[in-house]
């Protein structure tokens, strides 16, 4: 090996050795820089306030909103009843638009007084409400201050709002509802449950009904609970609650038809992508038999407690419309004017009119029994023998559950104006007729006719909207065309 080659190898070795000596110095410098950056980030992190817990999920926030709405509704009602009892007794409890012979708070108090004295409340011809209410109010009325009885009405009304919110949640969450087909290009409609509860609790008609302590709120609670358990698939509980609602107010018996459709399989599509319109006849018949059994069991219990006269004082009284006290219904004025020899015939006609829509509506909307139930609640509100503003409030609170139908409704403005005029003019015409004597019964009945016509218009519009939407789903090509019936 030459000397030049050895010199070149030594020079190369020396340069590599120098590099190896500088490498640790660069590594230490990098480590120092990294340490400084880490300390700087730590200081910056300590300067910033610690972030709170991660934001709650939409379900948790919706539940919190619902609880706030319910708490506010409860506090508002109880505060008015506790702070202004004289105003409530003078201006609300006596209103014929809020209380009827079968829902009046004063008649309930009279029945409780008679029962406390050991006298049957059904003998005097004054008390015509369900014995369930006598059992429910026996302890609060007899042993506790009045505020506890008031709290019972308020709690029932708030529970109605909660159940309505649960029905809206079922429509969103249950696959039997949530997977229903949509109109092409349409997004899923989801009305927040808290909005449904708010629309019920802060509806002036609902608020006035609760403050007047009308016992219709307990019928509403049983009715709404029956619909909730029916949509949840717990048909046995729904049927039992429907029997209770029938004992509280006769007309919820018509809801047995849509509940039977639920039991027969109309909502058995929870694991399927499409709802089924077919149903099991055996399941529907079994549901009817269960309802009859529950109703008979409650009836026998009341016969043992109060005797058979309770039946004539409640159900027969409602069917025959014996008391013609003015209300917001169609019966009272007509049967004041009718001749006695025609009374039985027209009683049958009026009552059958209210009941005749049960099977057609239930069958036509058999693919969605909940919507059929909403329609029947509206029919009850318009055509029962002793209606009140509270009946309308329940119907109006069920409509937002089907908010997807709003864009299909064509007579919303007309319906709203008719209802507003009917509700607004009724107290005015009552004042002119009863207090000033410058009017007569025709004034008040005219407001009643406008009020009922507004409900019927709303019913027609709602049903037409559902049918039109179904047509758009099944035949999308007809969306831009006008449907004409010949």
mmCIF file with all atom_site columns, N, CA and C in Angstrom, residues 186-251:
data_model
loop_
_atom_site.group_PDB
_atom_site.id
_atom_site.type_symbol
_atom_site.label_atom_id
_atom_site.label_alt_id
_atom_site.label_comp_id
_atom_site.label_asym_id
_atom_site.label_entity_id
_atom_site.label_seq_id
_atom_site.pdbx_PDB_ins_code
_atom_site.Cartn_x
_atom_site.Cartn_y
_atom_site.Cartn_z
_atom_site.occupancy
_atom_site.B_iso_or_equiv
_atom_site.pdbx_formal_charge
_atom_site.auth_seq_id
_atom_site.auth_comp_id
_atom_site.auth_asym_id
_atom_site.auth_atom_id
_atom_site.pdbx_PDB_model_num
ATOM 1   N N  . UNK A 1 186 ? -87.226  14.457 1.097  1.00 0.00 ? 186 UNK A N  1
ATOM 2   C CA . UNK A 1 186 ? -87.665  15.016 2.383  1.00 0.00 ? 186 UNK A CA 1
ATOM 3   C C  . UNK A 1 186 ? -86.750  14.531 3.489  1.00 0.00 ? 186 UNK A C  1
ATOM 4   N N  . UNK A 1 187 ? -86.408  15.416 4.403  1.00 0.00 ? 187 UNK A N  1
ATOM 5   C CA . UNK A 1 187 ? -85.627  15.030 5.570  1.00 0.00 ? 187 UNK A CA 1
ATOM 6   C C  . UNK A 1 187 ? -86.567  14.585 6.687  1.00 0.00 ? 187 UNK A C  1
ATOM 7   N N  . UNK A 1 188 ? -86.043  13.784 7.591  1.00 0.00 ? 188 UNK A N  1
ATOM 8   C CA . UNK A 1 188 ? -86.862  13.282 8.696  1.00 0.00 ? 188 UNK A CA 1
ATOM 9   C C  . UNK A 1 188 ? -87.284  14.425 9.612  1.00 0.00 ? 188 UNK A C  1
ATOM 10  N N  . UNK A 1 189 ? -88.544  14.418 9.969  1.00 0.00 ? 189 UNK A N  1
ATOM 11  C CA . UNK A 1 189 ? -89.079  15.449 10.863 1.00 0.00 ? 189 UNK A CA 1
ATOM 12  C C  . UNK A 1 189 ? -89.040  14.924 12.290 1.00 0.00 ? 189 UNK A C  1
ATOM 13  N N  . UNK A 1 190 ? -88.495  15.720 13.172 1.00 0.00 ? 190 UNK A N  1
ATOM 14  C CA . UNK A 1 190 ? -88.382  15.311 14.567 1.00 0.00 ? 190 UNK A CA 1
ATOM 15  C C  . UNK A 1 190 ? -88.769  16.481 15.454 1.00 0.00 ? 190 UNK A C  1
ATOM 16  N N  . UNK A 1 191 ? -89.980  16.477 15.923 1.00 0.00 ? 191 UNK A N  1
ATOM 17  C CA . UNK A 1 191 ? -90.423  17.515 16.841 1.00 0.00 ? 191 UNK A CA 1
ATOM 18  C C  . UNK A 1 191 ? -89.849  17.222 18.224 1.00 0.00 ? 191 UNK A C  1
ATOM 19  N N  . UNK A 1 192 ? -89.095  18.136 18.804 1.00 0.00 ? 192 UNK A N  1
ATOM 20  C CA . UNK A 1 192 ? -88.498  17.861 20.119 1.00 0.00 ? 192 UNK A CA 1
ATOM 21  C C  . UNK A 1 192 ? -89.577  17.589 21.165 1.00 0.00 ? 192 UNK A C  1
ATOM 22  N N  . UNK A 1 193 ? -89.405  16.566 21.980 1.00 0.00 ? 193 UNK A N  1
ATOM 23  C CA . UNK A 1 193 ? -90.396  16.297 23.037 1.00 0.00 ? 193 UNK A CA 1
ATOM 24  C C  . UNK A 1 193 ? -90.627  17.478 23.956 1.00 0.00 ? 193 UNK A C  1
ATOM 25  N N  . UNK A 1 194 ? -89.578  18.256 24.243 1.00 0.00 ? 194 UNK A N  1
ATOM 26  C CA . UNK A 1 194 ? -89.758  19.417 25.109 1.00 0.00 ? 194 UNK A CA 1
ATOM 27  C C  . UNK A 1 194 ? -90.678  20.446 24.472 1.00 0.00 ? 194 UNK A C  1
ATOM 28  N N  . UNK A 1 195 ? -90.661  20.562 23.138 1.00 0.00 ? 195 UNK A N  1
ATOM 29  C CA . UNK A 1 195 ? -91.557  21.497 22.456 1.00 0.00 ? 195 UNK A CA 1
ATOM 30  C C  . UNK A 1 195 ? -93.005  21.047 22.576 1.00 0.00 ? 195 UNK A C  1
ATOM 31  N N  . UNK A 1 196 ? -93.245  19.746 22.476 1.00 0.00 ? 196 UNK A N  1
ATOM 32  C CA . UNK A 1 196 ? -94.604  19.225 22.633 1.00 0.00 ? 196 UNK A CA 1
ATOM 33  C C  . UNK A 1 196 ? -95.119  19.507 24.038 1.00 0.00 ? 196 UNK A C  1
ATOM 34  N N  . UNK A 1 197 ? -94.280  19.251 25.048 1.00 0.00 ? 197 UNK A N  1
ATOM 35  C CA . UNK A 1 197 ? -94.678  19.525 26.433 1.00 0.00 ? 197 UNK A CA 1
ATOM 36  C C  . UNK A 1 197 ? -94.932  21.013 26.652 1.00 0.00 ? 197 UNK A C  1
ATOM 37  N N  . UNK A 1 198 ? -94.099  21.861 26.069 1.00 0.00 ? 198 UNK A N  1
ATOM 38  C CA . UNK A 1 198 ? -94.261  23.301 26.240 1.00 0.00 ? 198 UNK A CA 1
ATOM 39  C C  . UNK A 1 198 ? -95.560  23.785 25.586 1.00 0.00 ? 198 UNK A C  1
ATOM 40  N N  . UNK A 1 199 ? -95.867  23.275 24.391 1.00 0.00 ? 199 UNK A N  1
ATOM 41  C CA . UNK A 1 199 ? -97.092  23.683 23.711 1.00 0.00 ? 199 UNK A CA 1
ATOM 42  C C  . UNK A 1 199 ? -98.334  23.252 24.484 1.00 0.00 ? 199 UNK A C  1
ATOM 43  N N  . UNK A 1 200 ? -98.231  22.170 25.218 1.00 0.00 ? 200 UNK A N  1
ATOM 44  C CA . UNK A 1 200 ? -99.373  21.752 26.043 1.00 0.00 ? 200 UNK A CA 1
ATOM 45  C C  . UNK A 1 200 ? -99.452  22.575 27.327 1.00 0.00 ? 200 UNK A C  1
ATOM 46  N N  . UNK A 1 201 ? -98.358  22.681 28.048 1.00 0.00 ? 201 UNK A N  1
ATOM 47  C CA . UNK A 1 201 ? -98.397  23.313 29.369 1.00 0.00 ? 201 UNK A CA 1
ATOM 48  C C  . UNK A 1 201 ? -98.726  24.796 29.304 1.00 0.00 ? 201 UNK A C  1
ATOM 49  N N  . UNK A 1 202 ? -98.261  25.484 28.258 1.00 0.00 ? 202 UNK A N  1
ATOM 50  C CA . UNK A 1 202 ? -98.431  26.932 28.197 1.00 0.00 ? 202 UNK A CA 1
ATOM 51  C C  . UNK A 1 202 ? -99.489  27.357 27.180 1.00 0.00 ? 202 UNK A C  1
ATOM 52  N N  . UNK A 1 203 ? -100.290 26.398 26.754 1.00 0.00 ? 203 UNK A N  1
ATOM 53  C CA . UNK A 1 203 ? -101.486 26.734 25.994 1.00 0.00 ? 203 UNK A CA 1
ATOM 54  C C  . UNK A 1 203 ? -102.477 27.402 26.951 1.00 0.00 ? 203 UNK A C  1
ATOM 55  N N  . UNK A 1 204 ? -102.999 28.585 26.628 1.00 0.00 ? 204 UNK A N  1
ATOM 56  C CA . UNK A 1 204 ? -103.933 29.248 27.556 1.00 0.00 ? 204 UNK A CA 1
ATOM 57  C C  . UNK A 1 204 ? -105.153 28.399 27.904 1.00 0.00 ? 204 UNK A C  1
ATOM 58  N N  . UNK A 1 205 ? -105.618 27.587 26.972 1.00 0.00 ? 205 UNK A N  1
ATOM 59  C CA . UNK A 1 205 ? -106.773 26.729 27.256 1.00 0.00 ? 205 UNK A CA 1
ATOM 60  C C  . UNK A 1 205 ? -106.405 25.666 28.288 1.00 0.00 ? 205 UNK A C  1
ATOM 61  N N  . UNK A 1 206 ? -105.222 25.084 28.139 1.00 0.00 ? 206 UNK A N  1
ATOM 62  C CA . UNK A 1 206 ? -104.760 24.089 29.115 1.00 0.00 ? 206 UNK A CA 1
ATOM 63  C C  . UNK A 1 206 ? -104.553 24.714 30.484 1.00 0.00 ? 206 UNK A C  1
ATOM 64  N N  . UNK A 1 207 ? -103.920 25.863 30.499 1.00 0.00 ? 207 UNK A N  1
ATOM 65  C CA . UNK A 1 207 ? -103.646 26.540 31.767 1.00 0.00 ? 207 UNK A CA 1
ATOM 66  C C  . UNK A 1 207 ? -104.934 26.906 32.487 1.00 0.00 ? 207 UNK A C  1
ATOM 67  N N  . UNK A 1 208 ? -105.909 27.456 31.748 1.00 0.00 ? 208 UNK A N  1
ATOM 68  C CA . UNK A 1 208 ? -107.184 27.821 32.365 1.00 0.00 ? 208 UNK A CA 1
ATOM 69  C C  . UNK A 1 208 ? -107.932 26.590 32.863 1.00 0.00 ? 208 UNK A C  1
ATOM 70  N N  . UNK A 1 209 ? -107.874 25.496 32.115 1.00 0.00 ? 209 UNK A N  1
ATOM 71  C CA . UNK A 1 209 ? -108.555 24.265 32.527 1.00 0.00 ? 209 UNK A CA 1
ATOM 72  C C  . UNK A 1 209 ? -107.974 23.720 33.824 1.00 0.00 ? 209 UNK A C  1
ATOM 73  N N  . UNK A 1 210 ? -106.647 23.736 33.939 1.00 0.00 ? 210 UNK A N  1
ATOM 74  C CA . UNK A 1 210 ? -106.017 23.236 35.161 1.00 0.00 ? 210 UNK A CA 1
ATOM 75  C C  . UNK A 1 210 ? -106.304 24.152 36.340 1.00 0.00 ? 210 UNK A C  1
ATOM 76  N N  . UNK A 1 211 ? -106.235 25.469 36.135 1.00 0.00 ? 211 UNK A N  1
ATOM 77  C CA . UNK A 1 211 ? -106.502 26.400 37.229 1.00 0.00 ? 211 UNK A CA 1
ATOM 78  C C  . UNK A 1 211 ? -107.960 26.337 37.673 1.00 0.00 ? 211 UNK A C  1
ATOM 79  N N  . UNK A 1 212 ? -108.866 26.029 36.748 1.00 0.00 ? 212 UNK A N  1
ATOM 80  C CA . UNK A 1 212 ? -110.274 25.849 37.126 1.00 0.00 ? 212 UNK A CA 1
ATOM 81  C C  . UNK A 1 212 ? -110.509 24.526 37.842 1.00 0.00 ? 212 UNK A C  1
ATOM 82  N N  . UNK A 1 213 ? -109.462 23.694 37.904 1.00 0.00 ? 213 UNK A N  1
ATOM 83  C CA . UNK A 1 213 ? -109.507 22.378 38.555 1.00 0.00 ? 213 UNK A CA 1
ATOM 84  C C  . UNK A 1 213 ? -110.602 21.491 37.961 1.00 0.00 ? 213 UNK A C  1
ATOM 85  N N  . UNK A 1 214 ? -110.657 21.507 36.648 1.00 0.00 ? 214 UNK A N  1
ATOM 86  C CA . UNK A 1 214 ? -111.568 20.618 35.940 1.00 0.00 ? 214 UNK A CA 1
ATOM 87  C C  . UNK A 1 214 ? -111.013 19.201 35.988 1.00 0.00 ? 214 UNK A C  1
ATOM 88  N N  . UNK A 1 215 ? -111.871 18.245 36.284 1.00 0.00 ? 215 UNK A N  1
ATOM 89  C CA . UNK A 1 215 ? -111.412 16.859 36.392 1.00 0.00 ? 215 UNK A CA 1
ATOM 90  C C  . UNK A 1 215 ? -111.138 16.228 35.038 1.00 0.00 ? 215 UNK A C  1
ATOM 91  N N  . UNK A 1 216 ? -111.300 16.999 33.959 1.00 0.00 ? 216 UNK A N  1
ATOM 92  C CA . UNK A 1 216 ? -110.960 16.466 32.641 1.00 0.00 ? 216 UNK A CA 1
ATOM 93  C C  . UNK A 1 216 ? -109.474 16.160 32.544 1.00 0.00 ? 216 UNK A C  1
ATOM 94  N N  . UNK A 1 217 ? -108.644 16.784 33.395 1.00 0.00 ? 217 UNK A N  1
ATOM 95  C CA . UNK A 1 217 ? -107.203 16.539 33.324 1.00 0.00 ? 217 UNK A CA 1
ATOM 96  C C  . UNK A 1 217 ? -106.872 15.089 33.655 1.00 0.00 ? 217 UNK A C  1
ATOM 97  N N  . UNK A 1 218 ? -107.652 14.451 34.509 1.00 0.00 ? 218 UNK A N  1
ATOM 98  C CA . UNK A 1 218 ? -107.390 13.048 34.846 1.00 0.00 ? 218 UNK A CA 1
ATOM 99  C C  . UNK A 1 218 ? -107.792 12.133 33.695 1.00 0.00 ? 218 UNK A C  1
ATOM 100 N N  . UNK A 1 219 ? -108.850 12.499 32.988 1.00 0.00 ? 219 UNK A N  1
ATOM 101 C CA . UNK A 1 219 ? -109.205 11.752 31.785 1.00 0.00 ? 219 UNK A CA 1
ATOM 102 C C  . UNK A 1 219 ? -108.130 11.901 30.722 1.00 0.00 ? 219 UNK A C  1
ATOM 103 N N  . UNK A 1 220 ? -107.594 13.114 30.586 1.00 0.00 ? 220 UNK A N  1
ATOM 104 C CA . UNK A 1 220 ? -106.509 13.336 29.626 1.00 0.00 ? 220 UNK A CA 1
ATOM 105 C C  . UNK A 1 220 ? -105.280 12.509 29.995 1.00 0.00 ? 220 UNK A C  1
ATOM 106 N N  . UNK A 1 221 ? -104.989 12.412 31.283 1.00 0.00 ? 221 UNK A N  1
ATOM 107 C CA . UNK A 1 221 ? -103.825 11.642 31.712 1.00 0.00 ? 221 UNK A CA 1
ATOM 108 C C  . UNK A 1 221 ? -103.983 10.167 31.354 1.00 0.00 ? 221 UNK A C  1
ATOM 109 N N  . UNK A 1 222 ? -105.161 9.613  31.621 1.00 0.00 ? 222 UNK A N  1
ATOM 110 C CA . UNK A 1 222 ? -105.394 8.209  31.289 1.00 0.00 ? 222 UNK A CA 1
ATOM 111 C C  . UNK A 1 222 ? -105.379 7.992  29.777 1.00 0.00 ? 222 UNK A C  1
ATOM 112 N N  . UNK A 1 223 ? -105.963 8.915  29.023 1.00 0.00 ? 223 UNK A N  1
ATOM 113 C CA . UNK A 1 223 ? -106.004 8.784  27.562 1.00 0.00 ? 223 UNK A CA 1
ATOM 114 C C  . UNK A 1 223 ? -104.605 8.859  26.963 1.00 0.00 ? 223 UNK A C  1
ATOM 115 N N  . UNK A 1 224 ? -103.844 9.887  27.354 1.00 0.00 ? 224 UNK A N  1
ATOM 116 C CA . UNK A 1 224 ? -102.484 10.032 26.811 1.00 0.00 ? 224 UNK A CA 1
ATOM 117 C C  . UNK A 1 224 ? -101.598 8.862  27.224 1.00 0.00 ? 224 UNK A C  1
ATOM 118 N N  . UNK A 1 225 ? -101.766 8.363  28.444 1.00 0.00 ? 225 UNK A N  1
ATOM 119 C CA . UNK A 1 225 ? -100.961 7.222  28.894 1.00 0.00 ? 225 UNK A CA 1
ATOM 120 C C  . UNK A 1 225 ? -101.289 5.971  28.101 1.00 0.00 ? 225 UNK A C  1
ATOM 121 N N  . UNK A 1 226 ? -102.568 5.783  27.780 1.00 0.00 ? 226 UNK A N  1
ATOM 122 C CA . UNK A 1 226 ? -102.952 4.637  26.955 1.00 0.00 ? 226 UNK A CA 1
ATOM 123 C C  . UNK A 1 226 ? -102.281 4.709  25.584 1.00 0.00 ? 226 UNK A C  1
ATOM 124 N N  . UNK A 1 227 ? -102.243 5.904  24.990 1.00 0.00 ? 227 UNK A N  1
ATOM 125 C CA . UNK A 1 227 ? -101.585 6.051  23.683 1.00 0.00 ? 227 UNK A CA 1
ATOM 126 C C  . UNK A 1 227 ? -100.090 5.819  23.793 1.00 0.00 ? 227 UNK A C  1
ATOM 127 N N  . UNK A 1 228 ? -99.492  6.291  24.881 1.00 0.00 ? 228 UNK A N  1
ATOM 128 C CA . UNK A 1 228 ? -98.046  6.108  25.050 1.00 0.00 ? 228 UNK A CA 1
ATOM 129 C C  . UNK A 1 228 ? -97.687  4.626  25.163 1.00 0.00 ? 228 UNK A C  1
ATOM 130 N N  . UNK A 1 229 ? -98.388  3.909  26.026 1.00 0.00 ? 229 UNK A N  1
ATOM 131 C CA . UNK A 1 229 ? -98.062  2.489  26.178 1.00 0.00 ? 229 UNK A CA 1
ATOM 132 C C  . UNK A 1 229 ? -98.427  1.701  24.928 1.00 0.00 ? 229 UNK A C  1
ATOM 133 N N  . UNK A 1 230 ? -99.451  2.149  24.197 1.00 0.00 ? 230 UNK A N  1
ATOM 134 C CA . UNK A 1 230 ? -99.775  1.489  22.940 1.00 0.00 ? 230 UNK A CA 1
ATOM 135 C C  . UNK A 1 230 ? -98.660  1.644  21.923 1.00 0.00 ? 230 UNK A C  1
ATOM 136 N N  . UNK A 1 231 ? -98.106  2.855  21.801 1.00 0.00 ? 231 UNK A N  1
ATOM 137 C CA . UNK A 1 231 ? -97.003  3.063  20.867 1.00 0.00 ? 231 UNK A CA 1
ATOM 138 C C  . UNK A 1 231 ? -95.725  2.385  21.328 1.00 0.00 ? 231 UNK A C  1
ATOM 139 N N  . UNK A 1 232 ? -95.607  2.148  22.625 1.00 0.00 ? 232 UNK A N  1
ATOM 140 C CA . UNK A 1 232 ? -94.422  1.462  23.157 1.00 0.00 ? 232 UNK A CA 1
ATOM 141 C C  . UNK A 1 232 ? -94.523  -0.049 23.031 1.00 0.00 ? 232 UNK A C  1
ATOM 142 N N  . UNK A 1 233 ? -95.676  -0.551 22.605 1.00 0.00 ? 233 UNK A N  1
ATOM 143 C CA . UNK A 1 233 ? -95.855  -1.987 22.456 1.00 0.00 ? 233 UNK A CA 1
ATOM 144 C C  . UNK A 1 233 ? -96.385  -2.692 23.688 1.00 0.00 ? 233 UNK A C  1
ATOM 145 N N  . UNK A 1 234 ? -96.648  -1.950 24.758 1.00 0.00 ? 234 UNK A N  1
ATOM 146 C CA . UNK A 1 234 ? -97.179  -2.555 25.988 1.00 0.00 ? 234 UNK A CA 1
ATOM 147 C C  . UNK A 1 234 ? -98.710  -2.469 25.946 1.00 0.00 ? 234 UNK A C  1
ATOM 148 N N  . UNK A 1 235 ? -99.291  -3.330 25.147 1.00 0.00 ? 235 UNK A N  1
ATOM 149 C CA . UNK A 1 235 ? -100.713 -3.229 24.822 1.00 0.00 ? 235 UNK A CA 1
ATOM 150 C C  . UNK A 1 235 ? -101.603 -3.522 26.026 1.00 0.00 ? 235 UNK A C  1
ATOM 151 N N  . UNK A 1 236 ? -101.203 -4.446 26.867 1.00 0.00 ? 236 UNK A N  1
ATOM 152 C CA . UNK A 1 236 ? -102.046 -4.787 28.023 1.00 0.00 ? 236 UNK A CA 1
ATOM 153 C C  . UNK A 1 236 ? -102.233 -3.576 28.942 1.00 0.00 ? 236 UNK A C  1
ATOM 154 N N  . UNK A 1 237 ? -101.142 -2.868 29.208 1.00 0.00 ? 237 UNK A N  1
ATOM 155 C CA . UNK A 1 237 ? -101.247 -1.665 30.039 1.00 0.00 ? 237 UNK A CA 1
ATOM 156 C C  . UNK A 1 237 ? -102.076 -0.606 29.331 1.00 0.00 ? 237 UNK A C  1
ATOM 157 N N  . UNK A 1 238 ? -101.895 -0.471 28.021 1.00 0.00 ? 238 UNK A N  1
ATOM 158 C CA . UNK A 1 238 ? -102.660 0.512  27.257 1.00 0.00 ? 238 UNK A CA 1
ATOM 159 C C  . UNK A 1 238 ? -104.155 0.214  27.312 1.00 0.00 ? 238 UNK A C  1
ATOM 160 N N  . UNK A 1 239 ? -104.517 -1.036 27.195 1.00 0.00 ? 239 UNK A N  1
ATOM 161 C CA . UNK A 1 239 ? -105.927 -1.413 27.242 1.00 0.00 ? 239 UNK A CA 1
ATOM 162 C C  . UNK A 1 239 ? -106.510 -1.122 28.621 1.00 0.00 ? 239 UNK A C  1
ATOM 163 N N  . UNK A 1 240 ? -105.761 -1.428 29.670 1.00 0.00 ? 240 UNK A N  1
ATOM 164 C CA . UNK A 1 240 ? -106.247 -1.163 31.027 1.00 0.00 ? 240 UNK A CA 1
ATOM 165 C C  . UNK A 1 240 ? -106.437 0.338  31.254 1.00 0.00 ? 240 UNK A C  1
ATOM 166 N N  . UNK A 1 241 ? -105.504 1.154  30.763 1.00 0.00 ? 241 UNK A N  1
ATOM 167 C CA . UNK A 1 241 ? -105.647 2.601  30.910 1.00 0.00 ? 241 UNK A CA 1
ATOM 168 C C  . UNK A 1 241 ? -106.790 3.150  30.072 1.00 0.00 ? 241 UNK A C  1
ATOM 169 N N  . UNK A 1 242 ? -107.058 2.538  28.920 1.00 0.00 ? 242 UNK A N  1
ATOM 170 C CA . UNK A 1 242 ? -108.209 2.950  28.123 1.00 0.00 ? 242 UNK A CA 1
ATOM 171 C C  . UNK A 1 242 ? -109.510 2.665  28.865 1.00 0.00 ? 242 UNK A C  1
ATOM 172 N N  . UNK A 1 243 ? -109.566 1.548  29.590 1.00 0.00 ? 243 UNK A N  1
ATOM 173 C CA . UNK A 1 243 ? -110.749 1.250  30.400 1.00 0.00 ? 243 UNK A CA 1
ATOM 174 C C  . UNK A 1 243 ? -110.907 2.275  31.522 1.00 0.00 ? 243 UNK A C  1
ATOM 175 N N  . UNK A 1 244 ? -109.798 2.681  32.137 1.00 0.00 ? 244 UNK A N  1
ATOM 176 C CA . UNK A 1 244 ? -109.863 3.711  33.176 1.00 0.00 ? 244 UNK A CA 1
ATOM 177 C C  . UNK A 1 244 ? -110.338 5.033  32.586 1.00 0.00 ? 244 UNK A C  1
ATOM 178 N N  . UNK A 1 245 ? -109.799 5.411  31.411 1.00 0.00 ? 245 UNK A N  1
ATOM 179 C CA . UNK A 1 245 ? -110.216 6.657  30.761 1.00 0.00 ? 245 UNK A CA 1
ATOM 180 C C  . UNK A 1 245 ? -111.694 6.617  30.401 1.00 0.00 ? 245 UNK A C  1
ATOM 181 N N  . UNK A 1 246 ? -112.201 5.460  30.023 1.00 0.00 ? 246 UNK A N  1
ATOM 182 C CA . UNK A 1 246 ? -113.623 5.330  29.704 1.00 0.00 ? 246 UNK A CA 1
ATOM 183 C C  . UNK A 1 246 ? -114.480 5.533  30.934 1.00 0.00 ? 246 UNK A C  1
ATOM 184 N N  . UNK A 1 247 ? -114.021 5.062  32.083 1.00 0.00 ? 247 UNK A N  1
ATOM 185 C CA . UNK A 1 247 ? -114.776 5.288  33.320 1.00 0.00 ? 247 UNK A CA 1
ATOM 186 C C  . UNK A 1 247 ? -114.714 6.750  33.756 1.00 0.00 ? 247 UNK A C  1
ATOM 187 N N  . UNK A 1 248 ? -113.639 7.423  33.442 1.00 0.00 ? 248 UNK A N  1
ATOM 188 C CA . UNK A 1 248 ? -113.539 8.836  33.796 1.00 0.00 ? 248 UNK A CA 1
ATOM 189 C C  . UNK A 1 248 ? -114.351 9.706  32.852 1.00 0.00 ? 248 UNK A C  1
ATOM 190 N N  . UNK A 1 249 ? -114.344 9.383  31.586 1.00 0.00 ? 249 UNK A N  1
ATOM 191 C CA . UNK A 1 249 ? -115.087 10.129 30.571 1.00 0.00 ? 249 UNK A CA 1
ATOM 192 C C  . UNK A 1 249 ? -115.440 9.144  29.472 1.00 0.00 ? 249 UNK A C  1
ATOM 193 N N  . UNK A 1 250 ? -116.685 8.939  29.233 1.00 0.00 ? 250 UNK A N  1
ATOM 194 C CA . UNK A 1 250 ? -117.173 7.822  28.424 1.00 0.00 ? 250 UNK A CA 1
ATOM 195 C C  . UNK A 1 250 ? -116.511 7.719  27.052 1.00 0.00 ? 250 UNK A C  1
ATOM 196 N N  . UNK A 1 251 ? -116.266 8.818  26.396 1.00 0.00 ? 251 UNK A N  1
ATOM 197 C CA . UNK A 1 251 ? -115.906 8.808  24.983 1.00 0.00 ? 251 UNK A CA 1
ATOM 198 C C  . UNK A 1 251 ? -114.527 8.238  24.649 1.00 0.00 ? 251 UNK A C  1
#
